[in-house]
Amino acid sequence: MARKSNLQPVFPAPGHDHGRCASDAIAHAEALCAKRAERLTPMRRRVLEALLESHAPLGAYELIDRLAARGARPAPITIYRALDFLREQGLVHRIESRNAFVACVHNHESGDPVVFLICEKCGAVGEAGSAAVADTIKSASRAAGFTPTTPVIEIYGVCAHCK
Ligand SMILES: [Zn+2]
Ligand SMILES: [Zn+2]
Ligand SMILES: [Zn+2]
């Protein structure tokens, strides 16, 4: 499958066609789950759709509030289980410094290192897929006999739209 990350800007411009981002990401999730014989259950899909409402990260309780606005209020454990599944599949990433989750709109291997660029002004989070960074981290880890489980790098700064 072609990598979509080349087409997807790190920080989507304000006013971009976000419906397109969201529907592409859902289609990708469906195809990926079908290929891996995993189930995108209604709850997993609802969590992914709620995260895909924007590119801004959401905390678990913000997610519960979003889902509760449209139906029964899910229990935290239900949300965490759905998030665990989506993270294992590489469809959602956790931003540790924010204790929040963001939908991945890129197409990369689940265990690939991910670089997040986090804007201190508007809170936007960009996922910078970089094969060069990924290769460096992989070889540095291998040389140390180390197996990274959540290779996520978080970099704070100011995005181009806020500069
Ligand atoms: Zn978008
Ligand atoms: Zn990603
Ligand atoms: Zn910004």
PDB file of C-alpha atoms and ligand atoms in Angstrom:
ATOM      1  CA  MET A   1       0.000   0.000   0.000  1.00  0.00           C
ATOM      2  CA  ALA A   2       1.270   3.493  -0.840  1.00  0.00           C
ATOM      3  CA  ARG A   3       2.279   5.614   2.117  1.00  0.00           C
ATOM      4  CA  LYS A   4      -0.170   8.450   2.581  1.00  0.00           C
ATOM      5  CA  SER A   5       2.223  10.358   4.829  1.00  0.00           C
ATOM      6  CA  ASN A   6       3.836  12.025   1.823  1.00  0.00           C
ATOM      7  CA  LEU A   7       0.557  13.714   0.930  1.00  0.00           C
ATOM      8  CA  GLN A   8      -0.598  14.652   4.404  1.00  0.00           C
ATOM      9  CA  PRO A   9       0.959  17.917   5.642  1.00  0.00           C
ATOM     10  CA  VAL A  10       2.389  17.809   9.173  1.00  0.00           C
ATOM     11  CA  PHE A  11       0.115  20.688  10.206  1.00  0.00           C
ATOM     12  CA  PRO A  12      -3.034  20.686   8.054  1.00  0.00           C
ATOM     13  CA  ALA A  13      -3.939  24.268   7.117  1.00  0.00           C
ATOM     14  CA  PRO A  14      -6.867  25.860   8.934  1.00  0.00           C
ATOM     15  CA  GLY A  15      -9.950  25.484   6.759  1.00  0.00           C
ATOM     16  CA  HIS A  16      -8.680  22.372   4.958  1.00  0.00           C
ATOM     17  CA  ASP A  17     -11.140  19.696   3.886  1.00  0.00           C
ATOM     18  CA  HIS A  18     -11.169  17.840   7.181  1.00  0.00           C
ATOM     19  CA  GLY A  19     -14.114  15.644   6.205  1.00  0.00           C
ATOM     20  CA  ARG A  20     -11.726  14.121   3.713  1.00  0.00           C
ATOM     21  CA  CYS A  21      -9.040  13.484   6.392  1.00  0.00           C
ATOM     22  CA  ALA A  22     -11.616  11.805   8.634  1.00  0.00           C
ATOM     23  CA  SER A  23     -13.200   9.634   5.942  1.00  0.00           C
ATOM     24  CA  ASP A  24      -9.767   8.581   4.616  1.00  0.00           C
ATOM     25  CA  ALA A  25      -8.663   7.637   8.133  1.00  0.00           C
ATOM     26  CA  ILE A  26     -11.829   5.582   8.757  1.00  0.00           C
ATOM     27  CA  ALA A  27     -11.430   3.833   5.392  1.00  0.00           C
ATOM     28  CA  HIS A  28      -7.785   3.090   6.271  1.00  0.00           C
ATOM     29  CA  ALA A  29      -8.830   1.716   9.698  1.00  0.00           C
ATOM     30  CA  GLU A  30     -11.451  -0.541   8.100  1.00  0.00           C
ATOM     31  CA  ALA A  31      -9.005  -1.869   5.509  1.00  0.00           C
ATOM     32  CA  LEU A  32      -6.290  -2.428   8.111  1.00  0.00           C
ATOM     33  CA  CYS A  33      -8.597  -4.290  10.513  1.00  0.00           C
ATOM     34  CA  ALA A  34      -9.931  -6.449   7.676  1.00  0.00           C
ATOM     35  CA  LYS A  35      -6.380  -7.281   6.583  1.00  0.00           C
ATOM     36  CA  ARG A  36      -5.327  -8.206  10.123  1.00  0.00           C
ATOM     37  CA  ALA A  37      -8.611 -10.023  10.878  1.00  0.00           C
ATOM     38  CA  GLU A  38      -9.249  -7.609  13.761  1.00  0.00           C
ATOM     39  CA  ARG A  39     -12.684  -6.216  14.564  1.00  0.00           C
ATOM     40  CA  LEU A  40     -13.411  -2.519  14.351  1.00  0.00           C
ATOM     41  CA  THR A  41     -16.301  -2.845  16.810  1.00  0.00           C
ATOM     42  CA  PRO A  42     -18.911  -0.057  17.063  1.00  0.00           C
ATOM     43  CA  MET A  43     -17.234   1.294  20.224  1.00  0.00           C
ATOM     44  CA  ARG A  44     -13.748   1.258  18.682  1.00  0.00           C
ATOM     45  CA  ARG A  45     -15.141   3.051  15.649  1.00  0.00           C
ATOM     46  CA  ARG A  46     -16.983   5.641  17.766  1.00  0.00           C
ATOM     47  CA  VAL A  47     -13.783   6.416  19.684  1.00  0.00           C
ATOM     48  CA  LEU A  48     -11.804   6.751  16.463  1.00  0.00           C
ATOM     49  CA  GLU A  49     -14.507   8.960  14.908  1.00  0.00           C
ATOM     50  CA  ALA A  50     -14.586  11.208  17.980  1.00  0.00           C
ATOM     51  CA  LEU A  51     -10.794  11.645  17.788  1.00  0.00           C
ATOM     52  CA  LEU A  52     -11.089  12.345  14.068  1.00  0.00           C
ATOM     53  CA  GLU A  53     -13.395  15.306  14.635  1.00  0.00           C
ATOM     54  CA  SER A  54     -10.240  17.410  14.587  1.00  0.00           C
ATOM     55  CA  HIS A  55      -6.462  17.073  14.673  1.00  0.00           C
ATOM     56  CA  ALA A  56      -6.363  18.272  18.283  1.00  0.00           C
ATOM     57  CA  PRO A  57      -5.569  15.664  20.928  1.00  0.00           C
ATOM     58  CA  LEU A  58      -8.254  14.697  23.455  1.00  0.00           C
ATOM     59  CA  GLY A  59      -7.949  13.350  26.978  1.00  0.00           C
ATOM     60  CA  ALA A  60      -9.859  10.189  27.886  1.00  0.00           C
ATOM     61  CA  TYR A  61     -12.494  12.160  29.806  1.00  0.00           C
ATOM     62  CA  GLU A  62     -12.961  14.662  26.991  1.00  0.00           C
ATOM     63  CA  LEU A  63     -13.546  11.665  24.743  1.00  0.00           C
ATOM     64  CA  ILE A  64     -16.171  10.279  27.124  1.00  0.00           C
ATOM     65  CA  ASP A  65     -17.936  13.672  27.092  1.00  0.00           C
ATOM     66  CA  ARG A  66     -17.938  13.735  23.283  1.00  0.00           C
ATOM     67  CA  LEU A  67     -19.437  10.240  23.098  1.00  0.00           C
ATOM     68  CA  ALA A  68     -21.942  10.977  25.865  1.00  0.00           C
ATOM     69  CA  ALA A  69     -23.222  13.942  23.834  1.00  0.00           C
ATOM     70  CA  ARG A  70     -24.351  11.491  21.164  1.00  0.00           C
ATOM     71  CA  GLY A  71     -25.565   8.511  23.144  1.00  0.00           C
ATOM     72  CA  ALA A  72     -25.057   6.518  26.310  1.00  0.00           C
ATOM     73  CA  ARG A  73     -22.146   7.640  28.485  1.00  0.00           C
ATOM     74  CA  PRO A  74     -19.429   4.987  28.166  1.00  0.00           C
ATOM     75  CA  ALA A  75     -17.520   3.760  31.207  1.00  0.00           C
ATOM     76  CA  PRO A  76     -13.858   4.817  31.378  1.00  0.00           C
ATOM     77  CA  ILE A  77     -12.690   1.196  31.145  1.00  0.00           C
ATOM     78  CA  THR A  78     -14.590   0.810  27.869  1.00  0.00           C
ATOM     79  CA  ILE A  79     -12.854   3.872  26.451  1.00  0.00           C
ATOM     80  CA  TYR A  80      -9.425   2.746  27.646  1.00  0.00           C
ATOM     81  CA  ARG A  81      -9.920  -0.707  26.103  1.00  0.00           C
ATOM     82  CA  ALA A  82     -10.949   0.833  22.782  1.00  0.00           C
ATOM     83  CA  LEU A  83      -7.950   3.190  22.940  1.00  0.00           C
ATOM     84  CA  ASP A  84      -5.597   0.285  23.720  1.00  0.00           C
ATOM     85  CA  PHE A  85      -6.859  -1.537  20.648  1.00  0.00           C
ATOM     86  CA  LEU A  86      -6.575   1.519  18.401  1.00  0.00           C
ATOM     87  CA  ARG A  87      -3.044   2.218  19.704  1.00  0.00           C
ATOM     88  CA  GLU A  88      -1.968  -1.391  19.116  1.00  0.00           C
ATOM     89  CA  GLN A  89      -3.161  -1.066  15.527  1.00  0.00           C
ATOM     90  CA  GLY A  90      -1.270   2.231  15.116  1.00  0.00           C
ATOM     91  CA  LEU A  91      -4.507   4.125  14.429  1.00  0.00           C
ATOM     92  CA  VAL A  92      -4.206   6.315  17.528  1.00  0.00           C
ATOM     93  CA  HIS A  93      -1.166   7.685  19.348  1.00  0.00           C
ATOM     94  CA  ARG A  94      -0.827   8.774  22.958  1.00  0.00           C
ATOM     95  CA  ILE A  95       0.852  12.073  23.689  1.00  0.00           C
ATOM     96  CA  GLU A  96       2.413  11.401  27.059  1.00  0.00           C
ATOM     97  CA  SER A  97       3.176  14.994  28.049  1.00  0.00           C
ATOM     98  CA  ARG A  98      -0.496  15.914  27.548  1.00  0.00           C
ATOM     99  CA  ASN A  99      -1.986  12.619  28.697  1.00  0.00           C
ATOM    100  CA  ALA A 100      -4.072  12.795  25.539  1.00  0.00           C
ATOM    101  CA  PHE A 101      -4.778  10.806  22.410  1.00  0.00           C
ATOM    102  CA  VAL A 102      -4.716  11.764  18.762  1.00  0.00           C
ATOM    103  CA  ALA A 103      -5.896   9.881  15.674  1.00  0.00           C
ATOM    104  CA  CYS A 104      -3.129   8.996  13.248  1.00  0.00           C
ATOM    105  CA  VAL A 105      -3.932  10.189   9.737  1.00  0.00           C
ATOM    106  CA  HIS A 106      -0.728   8.725   8.351  1.00  0.00           C
ATOM    107  CA  ASN A 107      -0.130   5.253   7.129  1.00  0.00           C
ATOM    108  CA  HIS A 108       2.872   3.722   8.838  1.00  0.00           C
ATOM    109  CA  GLU A 109       3.865   0.555  10.659  1.00  0.00           C
ATOM    110  CA  SER A 110       2.347   0.307  14.159  1.00  0.00           C
ATOM    111  CA  GLY A 111       5.739   0.230  15.878  1.00  0.00           C
ATOM    112  CA  ASP A 112       7.411   2.948  13.810  1.00  0.00           C
ATOM    113  CA  PRO A 113       8.931   5.848  15.755  1.00  0.00           C
ATOM    114  CA  VAL A 114       6.656   8.891  15.702  1.00  0.00           C
ATOM    115  CA  VAL A 115       7.691  12.531  16.095  1.00  0.00           C
ATOM    116  CA  PHE A 116       5.076  14.931  17.461  1.00  0.00           C
ATOM    117  CA  LEU A 117       5.499  18.660  16.963  1.00  0.00           C
ATOM    118  CA  ILE A 118       3.302  20.352  19.566  1.00  0.00           C
ATOM    119  CA  CYS A 119       2.394  24.047  19.237  1.00  0.00           C
ATOM    120  CA  GLU A 120       2.584  25.869  22.584  1.00  0.00           C
ATOM    121  CA  LYS A 121       0.279  28.624  21.300  1.00  0.00           C
ATOM    122  CA  CYS A 122      -2.689  26.939  19.610  1.00  0.00           C
ATOM    123  CA  GLY A 123      -2.244  23.401  20.905  1.00  0.00           C
ATOM    124  CA  ALA A 124      -2.107  21.911  17.409  1.00  0.00           C
ATOM    125  CA  VAL A 125      -0.202  18.660  17.175  1.00  0.00           C
ATOM    126  CA  GLY A 126       1.580  17.665  13.994  1.00  0.00           C
ATOM    127  CA  GLU A 127       2.836  14.164  13.366  1.00  0.00           C
ATOM    128  CA  ALA A 128       6.070  14.351  11.443  1.00  0.00           C
ATOM    129  CA  GLY A 129       6.752  11.021   9.860  1.00  0.00           C
ATOM    130  CA  SER A 130      10.454  10.864   9.192  1.00  0.00           C
ATOM    131  CA  ALA A 131      12.073   7.741   7.806  1.00  0.00           C
ATOM    132  CA  ALA A 132      15.521   9.175   8.628  1.00  0.00           C
ATOM    133  CA  VAL A 133      14.622   9.742  12.290  1.00  0.00           C
ATOM    134  CA  ALA A 134      12.964   6.316  12.462  1.00  0.00           C
ATOM    135  CA  ASP A 135      16.046   4.579  11.055  1.00  0.00           C
ATOM    136  CA  THR A 136      18.385   6.402  13.449  1.00  0.00           C
ATOM    137  CA  ILE A 137      16.271   5.466  16.468  1.00  0.00           C
ATOM    138  CA  LYS A 138      15.963   1.863  15.330  1.00  0.00           C
ATOM    139  CA  SER A 139      19.692   1.422  14.793  1.00  0.00           C
ATOM    140  CA  ALA A 140      20.602   3.224  18.059  1.00  0.00           C
ATOM    141  CA  SER A 141      18.166   0.959  19.931  1.00  0.00           C
ATOM    142  CA  ARG A 142      19.465  -2.167  18.226  1.00  0.00           C
ATOM    143  CA  ALA A 143      23.081  -1.240  19.054  1.00  0.00           C
ATOM    144  CA  ALA A 144      22.039  -0.991  22.721  1.00  0.00           C
ATOM    145  CA  GLY A 145      20.190  -4.313  22.584  1.00  0.00           C
ATOM    146  CA  PHE A 146      17.072  -2.326  23.380  1.00  0.00           C
ATOM    147  CA  THR A 147      13.548  -2.953  22.056  1.00  0.00           C
ATOM    148  CA  PRO A 148      11.457   0.235  22.039  1.00  0.00           C
ATOM    149  CA  THR A 149       7.758  -0.329  22.737  1.00  0.00           C
ATOM    150  CA  THR A 150       6.439   3.237  22.419  1.00  0.00           C
ATOM    151  CA  PRO A 151       8.956   5.171  20.336  1.00  0.00           C
ATOM    152  CA  VAL A 152       7.356   8.609  20.552  1.00  0.00           C
ATOM    153  CA  ILE A 153       9.268  11.891  20.529  1.00  0.00           C
ATOM    154  CA  GLU A 154       7.464  15.058  21.617  1.00  0.00           C
ATOM    155  CA  ILE A 155       8.857  18.435  20.597  1.00  0.00           C
ATOM    156  CA  TYR A 156       7.330  21.699  21.819  1.00  0.00           C
ATOM    157  CA  GLY A 157       7.446  24.901  19.797  1.00  0.00           C
ATOM    158  CA  VAL A 158       5.385  27.270  17.658  1.00  0.00           C
ATOM    159  CA  CYS A 159       3.594  26.134  14.504  1.00  0.00           C
ATOM    160  CA  ALA A 160       3.805  27.972  11.173  1.00  0.00           C
ATOM    161  CA  HIS A 161       0.195  29.199  11.491  1.00  0.00           C
ATOM    162  CA  CYS A 162       0.978  30.889  14.858  1.00  0.00           C
ATOM    163  CA  LYS A 163       4.384  32.347  14.037  1.00  0.00           C
TER     164      LYS A 163
HETATM  165 ZN    ZN B   1      -7.897  17.251   8.736  1.00  0.00          ZN
HETATM  166 ZN    ZN B   2       1.009   7.846  13.185  1.00  0.00          ZN
HETATM  167 ZN    ZN B   3      -0.023  26.960  16.540  1.00  0.00          ZN
END
